[in-house]
Short mmCIF file of C-alpha atoms in Angstrom, two decimals:
data_model
loop_
_atom_site.label_atom_id
_atom_site.label_comp_id
_atom_site.label_asym_id
_atom_site.label_seq_id
_atom_site.Cartn_x
_atom_site.Cartn_y
_atom_site.Cartn_z
CA MET A 199 99.40 140.04 88.29
CA ASP A 200 101.81 141.05 91.07
CA ALA A 201 101.24 144.65 92.16
CA LEU A 202 104.19 147.01 92.51
CA LEU A 203 101.94 149.54 94.29
CA ASP A 204 98.93 148.39 96.29
CA VAL A 205 96.84 151.05 98.07
CA ARG A 206 94.36 149.42 100.45
CA GLY A 207 91.50 151.18 102.21
CA LEU A 208 93.24 154.56 102.34
CA SER A 209 91.33 157.35 104.11
CA VAL A 210 92.67 160.91 104.44
CA ASP A 211 91.12 163.93 106.18
CA PHE A 212 92.20 167.57 106.21
CA HIS A 213 91.59 169.76 109.26
CA THR A 214 90.30 173.18 108.18
CA PRO A 215 88.64 176.14 109.96
CA ARG A 216 85.31 175.11 108.36
CA GLY A 217 85.56 171.52 109.56
CA ARG A 218 87.08 168.17 108.68
CA VAL A 219 87.41 167.57 104.92
CA HIS A 220 87.03 163.86 104.09
CA ALA A 221 89.30 163.96 101.06
CA LEU A 222 89.80 160.19 100.60
CA ARG A 223 87.57 157.42 101.91
CA ASP A 224 88.49 153.74 101.75
CA VAL A 225 90.41 154.07 98.48
CA ASP A 226 91.91 150.99 96.81
CA LEU A 227 94.35 151.26 93.90
CA ARG A 228 96.64 148.65 92.34
CA VAL A 229 99.48 149.33 89.91
CA PRO A 230 100.75 146.01 88.49
CA ARG A 231 104.39 145.67 87.56
CA GLY A 232 105.17 146.80 84.05
CA GLU A 233 101.77 148.37 83.41
CA VAL A 234 100.45 151.90 82.96
CA VAL A 235 97.47 152.70 85.19
CA GLY A 236 95.32 155.79 84.62
CA LEU A 237 93.69 157.71 87.45
CA VAL A 238 90.84 159.94 86.25
CA GLY A 239 88.07 162.10 87.66
CA GLU A 240 86.87 165.68 87.97
CA SER A 241 89.00 168.33 89.63
CA GLY A 242 88.73 167.95 93.40
CA CYS A 243 87.94 164.23 93.32
CA GLY A 244 91.09 163.33 95.28
CA LYS A 245 93.60 162.33 92.59
CA SER A 246 96.39 164.65 93.78
CA THR A 247 95.68 163.83 97.43
CA LEU A 248 96.05 160.13 96.64
CA ILE A 249 99.41 160.45 94.92
CA SER A 250 100.61 162.86 97.63
CA ALA A 251 99.78 160.19 100.20
CA VAL A 252 101.70 157.63 98.14
CA MET A 253 104.76 159.91 98.19
CA ARG A 254 104.15 160.96 101.82
CA LEU A 255 104.01 164.60 100.73
CA LEU A 256 100.71 165.56 102.37
CA ALA A 257 100.21 168.98 103.97
CA ASP A 258 100.65 169.44 107.71
CA ASN A 259 96.89 169.61 108.28
CA ALA A 260 96.34 166.17 106.72
CA GLU A 261 95.49 163.12 108.80
CA ILE A 262 95.72 159.57 107.47
CA ARG A 263 92.80 157.89 109.21
CA GLY A 264 93.41 154.39 107.95
CA GLY A 265 94.69 152.12 105.22
CA GLN A 266 97.97 150.98 103.74
CA VAL A 267 100.20 152.10 100.88
CA VAL A 268 102.23 149.00 100.04
CA PHE A 269 105.10 149.52 97.63
CA ASP A 270 107.05 146.41 96.67
CA GLY A 271 105.95 144.68 99.86
CA ARG A 272 106.60 147.56 102.29
CA ASP A 273 104.01 149.91 103.79
CA ILE A 274 105.14 153.44 102.91
CA LEU A 275 103.03 154.87 105.75
CA LYS A 276 105.24 153.07 108.29
CA LEU A 277 108.62 154.10 106.88
CA SER A 278 110.93 156.52 108.66
CA GLU A 279 111.97 159.81 107.05
CA ARG A 280 115.38 158.33 106.27
CA GLU A 281 113.81 155.35 104.53
CA LEU A 282 111.48 157.66 102.61
CA ARG A 283 114.41 159.72 101.31
CA ARG A 284 115.94 156.56 99.90
CA LEU A 285 112.64 155.67 98.26
CA ARG A 286 111.79 159.00 96.63
CA GLY A 287 113.57 159.70 93.39
CA GLU A 288 115.44 156.41 93.31
CA ARG A 289 112.50 153.99 93.32
CA ILE A 290 109.47 156.31 93.03
CA ALA A 291 109.71 159.46 90.92
CA MET A 292 107.11 162.08 90.15
CA VAL A 293 106.40 164.52 87.32
CA PHE A 294 104.39 167.45 88.68
CA GLN A 295 101.68 169.47 86.93
CA ASP A 296 103.54 172.78 86.58
CA PRO A 297 107.14 172.41 85.36
CA MET A 298 107.99 176.04 86.18
CA THR A 299 107.28 175.56 89.88
CA ALA A 300 108.79 172.06 89.93
CA LEU A 301 112.15 173.37 88.69
CA ASN A 302 114.33 175.73 90.73
CA PRO A 303 114.28 179.04 88.81
CA VAL A 304 117.66 180.26 90.15
CA LEU A 305 119.70 177.15 89.28
CA PRO A 306 120.76 176.01 85.80
CA ILE A 307 119.39 172.69 84.57
CA ALA A 308 122.86 171.13 84.85
CA THR A 309 123.02 171.77 88.59
CA GLN A 310 119.54 170.35 89.16
CA ALA A 311 120.21 167.31 86.97
CA ILE A 312 123.42 166.55 88.85
CA ASP A 313 121.80 167.11 92.26
CA VAL A 314 119.06 164.54 91.65
CA GLN A 315 121.78 161.92 91.11
CA TYR A 316 123.19 162.37 94.61
CA ARG A 317 122.96 158.61 95.29
CA VAL A 318 124.75 157.68 92.06
CA ARG A 319 128.34 156.68 92.78
CA ALA A 320 129.98 158.66 90.01
CA GLY A 321 131.88 161.88 89.51
CA LYS A 322 130.30 165.15 88.43
CA THR A 323 131.53 164.68 84.84
CA GLU A 324 129.83 161.29 84.56
CA LYS A 325 126.61 162.62 86.12
CA ARG A 326 126.60 165.49 83.64
CA ARG A 327 127.09 163.02 80.80
CA ARG A 328 124.14 160.93 82.05
CA ALA A 329 122.00 164.07 82.30
CA ILE A 330 122.85 165.16 78.75
CA ALA A 331 121.99 161.69 77.44
CA MET A 332 118.59 161.74 79.19
CA LEU A 333 117.81 165.27 77.95
CA ARG A 334 118.59 164.12 74.44
CA ARG A 335 116.34 161.10 74.95
CA VAL A 336 113.34 163.27 75.86
CA GLY A 337 113.84 165.49 72.84
CA ILE A 338 115.81 168.52 74.09
CA PRO A 339 117.83 169.77 71.07
CA ASP A 340 121.54 170.50 71.54
CA PRO A 341 121.53 169.29 75.19
CA GLU A 342 125.32 169.71 75.56
CA ARG A 343 124.87 173.48 75.35
CA ARG A 344 121.35 173.97 76.68
CA ILE A 345 121.94 172.01 79.89
CA ASP A 346 123.64 175.11 81.32
CA ARG A 347 120.60 177.32 80.75
CA TYR A 348 117.99 178.29 83.34
CA PRO A 349 114.35 177.08 83.38
CA HIS A 350 112.94 180.42 82.18
CA GLU A 351 114.97 180.08 78.98
CA PHE A 352 112.87 177.09 77.89
CA SER A 353 109.29 176.88 76.63
CA GLY A 354 106.58 175.17 78.68
CA GLY A 355 106.82 171.98 76.65
CA MET A 356 110.61 171.87 76.96
CA ARG A 357 110.40 172.45 80.71
CA GLN A 358 107.99 169.51 81.02
CA ARG A 359 110.39 167.36 79.00
CA ILE A 360 113.17 168.36 81.39
CA CYS A 361 111.02 167.38 84.38
CA ILE A 362 110.40 163.98 82.81
CA ALA A 363 114.13 163.57 82.20
CA LEU A 364 114.95 164.42 85.83
CA ALA A 365 112.33 161.94 87.04
CA LEU A 366 113.67 159.12 84.86
CA ILE A 367 117.38 159.71 85.29
CA ALA A 368 117.63 157.42 88.35
CA GLY A 369 115.65 154.63 86.65
CA PRO A 370 112.73 154.49 89.12
CA ASP A 371 110.50 151.44 89.50
CA LEU A 372 107.38 153.63 89.63
CA LEU A 373 106.84 156.88 87.72
CA ILE A 374 103.91 159.04 88.85
CA ALA A 375 102.84 161.62 86.26
CA ASP A 376 100.48 164.16 87.84
CA GLU A 377 98.56 165.72 84.93
CA PRO A 378 101.80 166.50 83.06
CA THR A 379 99.99 168.18 80.14
CA THR A 380 97.59 170.46 82.06
CA ALA A 381 99.52 173.69 81.48
CA LEU A 382 100.34 172.98 77.83
CA ASP A 383 98.58 173.83 74.59
CA VAL A 384 97.20 171.12 72.31
CA THR A 385 100.33 170.82 70.16
CA LEU A 386 102.71 170.52 73.11
CA GLU A 387 100.29 168.15 74.82
CA ALA A 388 100.45 165.83 71.84
CA GLN A 389 104.25 165.94 71.89
CA ILE A 390 104.44 165.07 75.59
CA ILE A 391 101.97 162.21 75.19
CA GLN A 392 103.99 160.85 72.26
CA LEU A 393 107.09 161.07 74.45
CA VAL A 394 105.42 159.19 77.31
CA ARG A 395 104.17 156.57 74.84
CA GLU A 396 107.72 156.02 73.59
CA LEU A 397 109.21 155.97 77.08
CA LYS A 398 106.68 153.57 78.62
CA ASP A 399 108.27 150.68 76.74
CA GLU A 400 111.70 151.65 78.08
CA VAL A 401 110.77 152.26 81.73
CA ARG A 402 111.48 149.00 83.52
CA GLY A 403 108.82 149.58 86.14
CA SER A 404 105.28 150.95 86.17
CA ILE A 405 103.57 154.28 85.48
CA LEU A 406 100.66 155.88 87.35
CA PHE A 407 99.24 158.46 84.95
CA VAL A 408 96.95 161.01 86.61
CA SER A 409 94.69 163.00 84.30
CA HIS A 410 91.21 164.37 83.69
CA HIS A 411 91.72 163.90 79.93
CA LEU A 412 89.95 160.66 79.04
CA GLY A 413 91.41 160.48 75.54
CA LEU A 414 94.97 160.50 76.83
CA VAL A 415 94.21 157.74 79.32
CA ALA A 416 92.60 155.63 76.58
CA GLU A 417 95.73 155.99 74.43
CA LEU A 418 98.38 155.39 77.08
CA CYS A 419 97.04 153.14 79.83
CA ASP A 420 96.43 149.44 80.36
CA ARG A 421 94.05 149.89 83.30
CA VAL A 422 92.04 152.83 84.65
CA THR A 423 90.59 153.81 88.01
CA VAL A 424 87.78 156.41 88.15
CA MET A 425 87.41 158.60 91.25
CA TYR A 426 84.51 160.77 92.37
CA ALA A 427 84.38 162.94 95.52
CA GLY A 428 87.14 161.04 97.31
CA GLU A 429 86.05 157.50 96.40
CA VAL A 430 86.94 154.95 93.73
CA VAL A 431 83.71 154.40 91.79
CA GLU A 432 84.98 152.14 88.99
CA THR A 433 88.11 150.24 88.06
CA GLY A 434 89.10 147.85 85.29
CA THR A 435 90.95 147.57 82.02
CA VAL A 436 90.80 150.56 79.71
CA HIS A 437 88.74 148.53 77.24
CA ASP A 438 86.17 147.47 79.87
CA VAL A 439 85.76 150.89 81.48
CA PHE A 440 85.64 152.88 78.24
CA HIS A 441 83.50 150.46 76.23
CA ARG A 442 81.34 148.97 79.01
CA PRO A 443 81.17 151.56 81.81
CA ARG A 444 79.01 150.29 84.65
CA HIS A 445 78.89 153.16 87.16
CA PRO A 446 76.45 156.00 86.31
CA TYR A 447 79.17 158.57 86.98
CA THR A 448 81.60 156.92 84.56
CA GLN A 449 78.84 156.74 81.94
CA ALA A 450 78.04 160.44 82.40
CA LEU A 451 81.74 161.37 82.36
CA LEU A 452 82.26 159.60 79.04
CA LEU A 453 79.18 161.25 77.54
CA CYS A 454 80.68 164.64 78.42
CA ASP A 455 83.88 163.90 76.50
CA PRO A 456 83.90 166.35 73.53
CA ALA A 457 85.72 163.78 71.42
CA ARG A 458 82.60 161.58 71.51
CA ILE A 459 80.30 164.28 70.15
CA GLU A 460 79.69 163.39 66.49
CA ALA A 461 77.36 166.18 65.32
CA ALA A 462 78.14 169.90 65.51
CA THR A 463 76.30 171.50 68.44
CA ARG A 464 76.32 174.66 70.53
CA ASP A 465 75.31 172.75 73.67
CA LEU A 466 77.86 170.59 75.43
CA PRO A 467 76.62 167.71 77.61
CA THR A 468 77.03 168.16 81.36
CA ILE A 469 76.41 166.21 84.55
CA GLU A 470 73.49 167.81 86.36
CA GLY A 471 73.94 168.95 89.95
CA GLU A 472 77.08 169.81 91.89
CA VAL A 473 79.97 167.91 93.41
CA PRO A 474 79.06 167.32 97.07
CA SER A 475 80.84 169.04 99.93
CA LEU A 476 83.54 166.81 101.37
CA ILE A 477 82.78 168.30 104.80
CA ARG A 478 79.10 167.30 104.77
CA LEU A 479 78.81 164.22 102.57
CA PRO A 480 75.42 163.01 101.33
CA GLU A 481 73.88 159.96 102.93
CA GLY A 482 74.63 156.65 101.23
CA CYS A 483 76.11 156.66 97.73
CA VAL A 484 78.14 159.82 97.23
CA PHE A 485 76.84 160.16 93.64
CA ARG A 486 73.18 159.66 94.61
CA PRO A 487 72.11 163.37 94.50
CA ARG A 488 73.20 163.58 90.82
CA CYS A 489 72.41 160.04 89.68
CA PRO A 490 69.47 159.51 87.26
CA HIS A 491 69.21 155.85 88.40
CA ALA A 492 69.11 156.46 92.17
CA PHE A 493 66.63 154.34 94.14
CA GLU A 494 65.89 153.66 97.80
CA ARG A 495 68.80 151.29 98.35
CA CYS A 496 71.24 154.05 97.38
CA LEU A 497 70.72 155.52 100.88
CA ALA A 498 73.16 152.80 102.00
CA PRO A 499 76.84 153.15 100.91
CA PRO A 500 77.57 150.65 98.10
CA PRO A 501 80.71 148.46 98.07
CA LEU A 502 82.64 147.66 94.91
CA TYR A 503 80.66 145.06 92.98
CA ALA A 504 81.99 142.88 90.18
CA ALA A 505 80.83 144.21 86.81
CA ALA A 506 80.09 140.64 85.68
CA ASP A 507 78.17 137.88 87.41
CA ARG A 508 81.25 136.30 88.94
CA GLU A 509 83.54 136.76 91.90
CA TRP A 510 85.67 139.89 91.63
CA ASP A 511 89.42 139.47 92.17
CA ALA A 512 90.47 142.82 93.65
CA GLY A 513 92.61 144.77 91.21
CA GLN A 514 92.29 142.25 88.40
CA GLY A 515 88.74 142.49 87.10
CA HIS A 516 86.16 145.14 86.30
CA ALA A 517 84.22 146.53 89.27
CA ALA A 518 82.03 149.52 90.13
CA ARG A 519 80.63 151.01 93.33
CA CYS A 520 76.92 150.81 92.44
CA HIS A 521 74.02 148.79 93.92
CA LEU A 522 72.71 148.16 90.40
CA LEU A 523 75.52 145.61 90.01
CA ASP A 524 74.46 143.52 93.01
CA HIS A 525 73.75 140.26 91.20
CA GLY A 526 72.31 138.81 94.41
#
Protein backbone atom coordinates (compact mmCIF):
# COMPACT_ATOMS: atom_id res chain seq x y z
CA MET A 1 0.00 0.00 0.00
CA ASP A 2 1.19 3.52 -0.82
CA ALA A 3 2.75 5.20 2.22
CA LEU A 4 1.74 8.74 3.16
CA LEU A 5 4.66 8.91 5.62
CA ASP A 6 7.82 6.89 5.03
CA VAL A 7 10.67 7.25 7.54
CA ARG A 8 13.83 5.60 6.23
CA GLY A 9 16.98 4.93 8.22
CA LEU A 10 16.49 7.89 10.57
CA SER A 11 19.26 8.45 13.15
CA VAL A 12 19.17 11.27 15.72
CA ASP A 13 21.74 12.19 18.38
CA PHE A 14 21.55 14.72 21.20
CA HIS A 15 24.65 16.55 22.39
CA THR A 16 24.74 16.66 26.21
CA PRO A 17 27.40 17.49 28.84
CA ARG A 18 27.68 13.74 29.60
CA GLY A 19 28.23 12.80 25.97
CA ARG A 20 26.38 12.07 22.75
CA VAL A 21 22.96 10.44 23.28
CA HIS A 22 22.10 8.09 20.40
CA ALA A 23 18.35 8.60 20.65
CA LEU A 24 17.35 7.06 17.29
CA ARG A 25 19.36 4.61 15.21
CA ASP A 26 18.40 3.56 11.69
CA VAL A 27 14.65 3.81 12.33
CA ASP A 28 12.16 2.85 9.62
CA LEU A 29 8.45 3.62 9.91
CA ARG A 30 5.69 3.54 7.30
CA VAL A 31 2.21 5.02 7.67
CA PRO A 32 0.03 3.88 4.74
CA ARG A 33 -2.69 6.16 3.46
CA GLY A 34 -5.97 5.78 5.28
CA GLU A 35 -4.58 3.58 8.06
CA VAL A 36 -3.95 3.98 11.78
CA VAL A 37 -0.42 2.99 12.82
CA GLY A 38 0.50 2.49 16.48
CA LEU A 39 3.94 3.31 17.86
CA VAL A 40 4.62 1.61 21.20
CA GLY A 41 7.46 1.05 23.63
CA GLU A 42 8.69 1.89 27.11
CA SER A 43 9.24 5.49 28.19
CA GLY A 44 12.54 6.71 26.76
CA CYS A 45 12.53 4.35 23.78
CA GLY A 46 12.46 7.23 21.27
CA LYS A 47 8.78 7.57 20.36
CA SER A 48 8.55 11.31 21.06
CA THR A 49 11.94 11.95 19.44
CA LEU A 50 10.73 10.20 16.29
CA ILE A 51 7.54 12.23 15.94
CA SER A 52 9.44 15.43 16.80
CA ALA A 53 11.80 14.65 13.92
CA VAL A 54 8.81 14.09 11.64
CA MET A 55 7.47 17.54 12.57
CA ARG A 56 10.97 19.10 12.57
CA LEU A 57 10.46 20.20 16.18
CA LEU A 58 13.66 18.78 17.66
CA ALA A 59 15.60 20.65 20.36
CA ASP A 60 18.58 22.79 19.43
CA ASN A 61 21.05 20.20 20.72
CA ALA A 62 19.69 17.52 18.36
CA GLU A 63 21.61 16.34 15.32
CA ILE A 64 20.02 14.32 12.52
CA ARG A 65 22.86 12.02 11.51
CA GLY A 66 21.14 10.35 8.60
CA GLY A 67 17.95 9.13 7.00
CA GLN A 68 14.88 10.53 5.31
CA VAL A 69 11.39 11.55 6.43
CA VAL A 70 9.33 11.35 3.24
CA PHE A 71 5.83 12.79 3.45
CA ASP A 72 3.71 12.47 0.33
CA GLY A 73 6.82 12.17 -1.82
CA ARG A 74 8.82 15.05 -0.26
CA ASP A 75 11.67 14.76 2.24
CA ILE A 76 10.67 16.88 5.25
CA LEU A 77 14.30 17.11 6.36
CA LYS A 78 15.13 19.09 3.20
CA LEU A 79 12.27 21.59 3.37
CA SER A 80 12.80 25.26 4.14
CA GLU A 81 11.21 26.90 7.18
CA ARG A 82 8.63 28.54 4.93
CA GLU A 83 7.69 25.20 3.39
CA LEU A 84 7.50 23.63 6.85
CA ARG A 85 5.06 26.29 8.05
CA ARG A 86 2.77 25.43 5.17
CA LEU A 87 3.02 21.75 6.05
CA ARG A 88 2.39 21.92 9.80
CA GLY A 89 -1.22 22.24 10.81
CA GLU A 90 -2.57 22.15 7.28
CA ARG A 91 -1.25 18.76 6.16
CA ILE A 92 0.30 17.34 9.36
CA ALA A 93 -1.32 18.07 12.72
CA MET A 94 -0.37 16.93 16.19
CA VAL A 95 -2.17 16.28 19.48
CA PHE A 96 0.32 16.64 22.34
CA GLN A 97 0.44 14.72 25.62
CA ASP A 98 -0.51 17.54 28.00
CA PRO A 99 -3.46 19.64 26.80
CA MET A 100 -2.87 22.32 29.45
CA THR A 101 0.59 23.14 28.11
CA ALA A 102 -0.49 22.72 24.48
CA LEU A 103 -3.17 25.41 24.86
CA ASN A 104 -2.35 29.06 25.54
CA PRO A 105 -3.64 29.72 29.08
CA VAL A 106 -4.16 33.48 28.56
CA LEU A 107 -6.25 33.27 25.38
CA PRO A 108 -9.86 32.08 25.09
CA ILE A 109 -10.50 28.97 23.02
CA ALA A 110 -12.23 31.07 20.34
CA THR A 111 -9.08 33.09 19.67
CA GLN A 112 -6.91 29.97 19.46
CA ALA A 113 -9.41 28.16 17.22
CA ILE A 114 -9.57 31.11 14.84
CA ASP A 115 -5.78 31.57 14.84
CA VAL A 116 -5.10 27.99 13.72
CA GLN A 117 -7.22 28.67 10.62
CA TYR A 118 -4.96 31.48 9.43
CA ARG A 119 -4.61 29.86 5.98
CA VAL A 120 -8.37 29.44 5.54
CA ARG A 121 -9.73 32.09 3.18
CA ALA A 122 -12.75 33.08 5.22
CA GLY A 123 -13.86 35.83 7.57
CA LYS A 124 -13.64 35.65 11.34
CA THR A 125 -17.37 34.85 11.62
CA GLU A 126 -17.04 31.85 9.31
CA LYS A 127 -13.91 30.62 11.11
CA ARG A 128 -15.74 30.88 14.43
CA ARG A 129 -18.63 28.90 12.97
CA ARG A 130 -16.24 26.18 11.77
CA ALA A 131 -14.61 26.07 15.20
CA ILE A 132 -17.95 25.71 16.98
CA ALA A 133 -18.94 22.89 14.63
CA MET A 134 -15.68 21.01 15.32
CA LEU A 135 -15.99 21.50 19.09
CA ARG A 136 -19.49 20.07 18.91
CA ARG A 137 -18.16 17.15 16.86
CA VAL A 138 -15.62 16.20 19.54
CA GLY A 139 -18.23 16.32 22.28
CA ILE A 140 -17.91 19.78 23.86
CA PRO A 141 -21.41 20.63 25.22
CA ASP A 142 -22.88 24.05 24.42
CA PRO A 143 -19.89 25.06 22.20
CA GLU A 144 -21.52 28.36 21.14
CA ARG A 145 -21.10 29.65 24.69
CA ARG A 146 -18.09 27.70 25.94
CA ILE A 147 -15.87 28.64 23.00
CA ASP A 148 -15.25 32.00 24.69
CA ARG A 149 -13.93 30.40 27.88
CA TYR A 150 -10.28 29.93 28.84
CA PRO A 151 -8.47 26.55 29.03
CA HIS A 152 -8.43 26.48 32.84
CA GLU A 153 -12.23 26.53 32.84
CA PHE A 154 -12.35 23.05 31.28
CA SER A 155 -11.56 19.64 32.73
CA GLY A 156 -8.58 17.62 31.53
CA GLY A 157 -10.72 15.47 29.26
CA MET A 158 -12.45 18.50 27.74
CA ARG A 159 -9.10 20.21 27.15
CA GLN A 160 -7.86 17.12 25.30
CA ARG A 161 -11.03 17.13 23.20
CA ILE A 162 -10.36 20.78 22.36
CA CYS A 163 -6.80 19.93 21.31
CA ILE A 164 -8.13 17.21 19.02
CA ALA A 165 -10.63 19.67 17.54
CA LEU A 166 -7.90 22.25 16.86
CA ALA A 167 -5.74 19.59 15.22
CA LEU A 168 -8.56 18.40 12.94
CA ILE A 169 -10.07 21.75 12.03
CA ALA A 170 -7.83 22.20 8.96
CA GLY A 171 -8.50 18.65 7.72
CA PRO A 172 -4.89 17.37 7.84
CA ASP A 173 -3.69 14.40 5.81
CA LEU A 174 -1.75 13.02 8.79
CA LEU A 175 -2.77 13.29 12.45
CA ILE A 176 -0.09 12.48 15.03
CA ALA A 177 -1.48 11.72 18.49
CA ASP A 178 1.33 11.73 21.06
CA GLU A 179 0.02 9.71 24.02
CA PRO A 180 -3.19 11.79 24.17
CA THR A 181 -4.56 9.90 27.20
CA THR A 182 -1.46 9.90 29.44
CA ALA A 183 -2.65 12.65 31.81
CA LEU A 184 -6.25 11.39 32.04
CA ASP A 185 -7.99 9.03 34.42
CA VAL A 186 -9.46 5.73 33.22
CA THR A 187 -12.95 7.11 32.54
CA LEU A 188 -11.71 10.08 30.51
CA GLU A 189 -9.22 7.84 28.73
CA ALA A 190 -12.06 5.62 27.56
CA GLN A 191 -13.99 8.66 26.32
CA ILE A 192 -11.03 9.99 24.32
CA ILE A 193 -10.35 6.58 22.79
CA GLN A 194 -14.02 6.27 21.80
CA LEU A 195 -13.76 9.72 20.22
CA VAL A 196 -10.64 8.78 18.25
CA ARG A 197 -12.33 5.55 17.14
CA GLU A 198 -15.29 7.53 15.81
CA LEU A 199 -13.11 10.15 14.15
CA LYS A 200 -10.73 7.75 12.44
CA ASP A 201 -13.42 6.84 9.92
CA GLU A 202 -13.98 10.54 9.16
CA VAL A 203 -10.35 11.65 8.87
CA ARG A 204 -9.50 11.48 5.18
CA GLY A 205 -5.84 10.79 5.81
CA SER A 206 -3.83 8.68 8.24
CA ILE A 207 -3.21 8.58 12.00
CA LEU A 208 0.04 7.86 13.84
CA PHE A 209 -1.01 6.91 17.37
CA VAL A 210 1.83 7.01 19.90
CA SER A 211 1.25 5.18 23.17
CA HIS A 212 2.67 2.84 25.79
CA HIS A 213 -0.82 1.41 26.37
CA LEU A 214 -0.96 -1.84 24.41
CA GLY A 215 -4.70 -2.28 24.84
CA LEU A 216 -5.47 1.05 23.20
CA VAL A 217 -3.23 0.25 20.25
CA ALA A 218 -4.90 -3.14 19.81
CA GLU A 219 -8.33 -1.46 19.70
CA LEU A 220 -7.52 1.46 17.42
CA CYS A 221 -4.71 0.56 15.04
CA ASP A 222 -4.28 -1.39 11.82
CA ARG A 223 -0.51 -1.77 12.13
CA VAL A 224 1.96 -1.41 15.00
CA THR A 225 5.67 -0.65 15.33
CA VAL A 226 7.49 -1.58 18.55
CA MET A 227 10.52 0.47 19.65
CA TYR A 228 13.19 -0.32 22.22
CA ALA A 229 16.13 1.93 23.20
CA GLY A 230 16.03 3.97 19.99
CA GLU A 231 15.49 1.11 17.53
CA VAL A 232 12.53 -0.51 15.81
CA VAL A 233 12.52 -4.11 17.06
CA GLU A 234 9.26 -5.36 15.51
CA THR A 235 6.66 -4.20 13.02
CA GLY A 236 3.57 -5.71 11.43
CA THR A 237 -0.19 -5.80 11.56
CA VAL A 238 -1.79 -5.53 14.99
CA HIS A 239 -3.00 -9.13 14.69
CA ASP A 240 0.47 -10.48 13.82
CA VAL A 241 2.37 -8.54 16.48
CA PHE A 242 -0.12 -9.12 19.29
CA HIS A 243 -0.94 -12.75 18.53
CA ARG A 244 2.40 -13.93 17.10
CA PRO A 245 5.11 -11.67 18.57
CA ARG A 246 8.53 -12.72 17.31
CA HIS A 247 10.99 -10.42 19.10
CA PRO A 248 11.81 -11.37 22.72
CA TYR A 249 11.21 -7.78 23.84
CA THR A 250 7.73 -7.69 22.29
CA GLN A 251 6.93 -11.04 23.91
CA ALA A 252 8.08 -9.77 27.32
CA LEU A 253 6.21 -6.48 26.86
CA LEU A 254 2.96 -8.31 26.15
CA LEU A 255 3.45 -10.59 29.16
CA CYS A 256 3.73 -7.48 31.35
CA ASP A 257 0.36 -6.15 30.18
CA PRO A 258 -1.93 -6.29 33.27
CA ALA A 259 -4.91 -6.96 31.03
CA ARG A 260 -3.42 -10.36 30.15
CA ILE A 261 -3.11 -11.49 33.76
CA GLU A 262 -5.98 -13.94 34.33
CA ALA A 263 -5.49 -14.97 37.98
CA ALA A 264 -5.38 -12.57 40.93
CA THR A 265 -1.79 -12.01 42.07
CA ARG A 266 0.27 -9.65 44.19
CA ASP A 267 3.27 -9.97 41.88
CA LEU A 268 3.23 -8.23 38.53
CA PRO A 269 5.46 -9.58 35.73
CA THR A 270 8.46 -7.45 34.81
CA ILE A 271 11.30 -7.47 32.31
CA GLU A 272 14.51 -8.23 34.17
CA GLY A 273 17.43 -5.82 33.89
CA GLU A 274 17.51 -2.14 32.95
CA VAL A 275 17.11 -0.12 29.79
CA PRO A 276 20.63 0.47 28.44
CA SER A 277 22.30 3.87 28.44
CA LEU A 278 21.89 5.56 25.08
CA ILE A 279 25.34 7.12 25.58
CA ARG A 280 27.14 3.78 25.99
CA LEU A 281 25.14 1.21 24.06
CA PRO A 282 25.74 -2.52 24.57
CA GLU A 283 27.62 -4.44 21.91
CA GLY A 284 25.47 -6.10 19.26
CA CYS A 285 21.73 -6.45 19.84
CA VAL A 286 20.54 -3.63 22.08
CA PHE A 287 18.21 -6.02 23.97
CA ARG A 288 20.90 -8.68 24.50
CA PRO A 289 21.71 -7.86 28.18
CA ARG A 290 18.05 -8.48 29.14
CA CYS A 291 17.16 -11.22 26.65
CA PRO A 292 16.59 -14.78 27.96
CA HIS A 293 17.35 -16.18 24.46
CA ALA A 294 20.65 -14.36 23.86
CA PHE A 295 23.42 -16.43 22.23
CA GLU A 296 26.84 -15.75 20.75
CA ARG A 297 25.57 -14.34 17.46
CA CYS A 298 23.73 -11.58 19.35
CA LEU A 299 27.10 -9.81 19.73
CA ALA A 300 26.52 -8.69 16.13
CA PRO A 301 23.71 -6.13 15.50
CA PRO A 302 20.71 -7.91 13.91
CA PRO A 303 18.84 -6.49 10.90
CA LEU A 304 15.08 -6.70 10.51
CA TYR A 305 14.23 -10.27 9.51
CA ALA A 306 10.96 -11.44 7.99
CA ALA A 307 8.83 -13.17 10.63
CA ALA A 308 7.92 -15.87 8.09
CA ASP A 309 10.13 -17.89 5.78
CA ARG A 310 9.68 -15.57 2.83
CA GLU A 311 11.03 -12.30 1.51
CA TRP A 312 9.98 -9.32 3.61
CA ASP A 313 8.44 -6.37 1.77
CA ALA A 314 9.46 -3.38 3.89
CA GLY A 315 6.47 -1.86 5.63
CA GLN A 316 4.01 -4.47 4.40
CA GLY A 317 4.78 -7.68 6.26
CA HIS A 318 5.70 -8.82 9.75
CA ALA A 319 9.37 -8.41 10.72
CA ALA A 320 11.52 -8.37 13.85
CA ARG A 321 15.11 -7.41 14.66
CA CYS A 322 16.27 -10.77 16.06
CA HIS A 323 18.85 -13.32 14.82
CA LEU A 324 16.49 -16.14 15.82
CA LEU A 325 14.45 -15.28 12.71
CA ASP A 326 17.35 -15.79 10.30
CA HIS A 327 15.87 -18.61 8.24
CA GLY A 328 19.21 -19.03 6.45
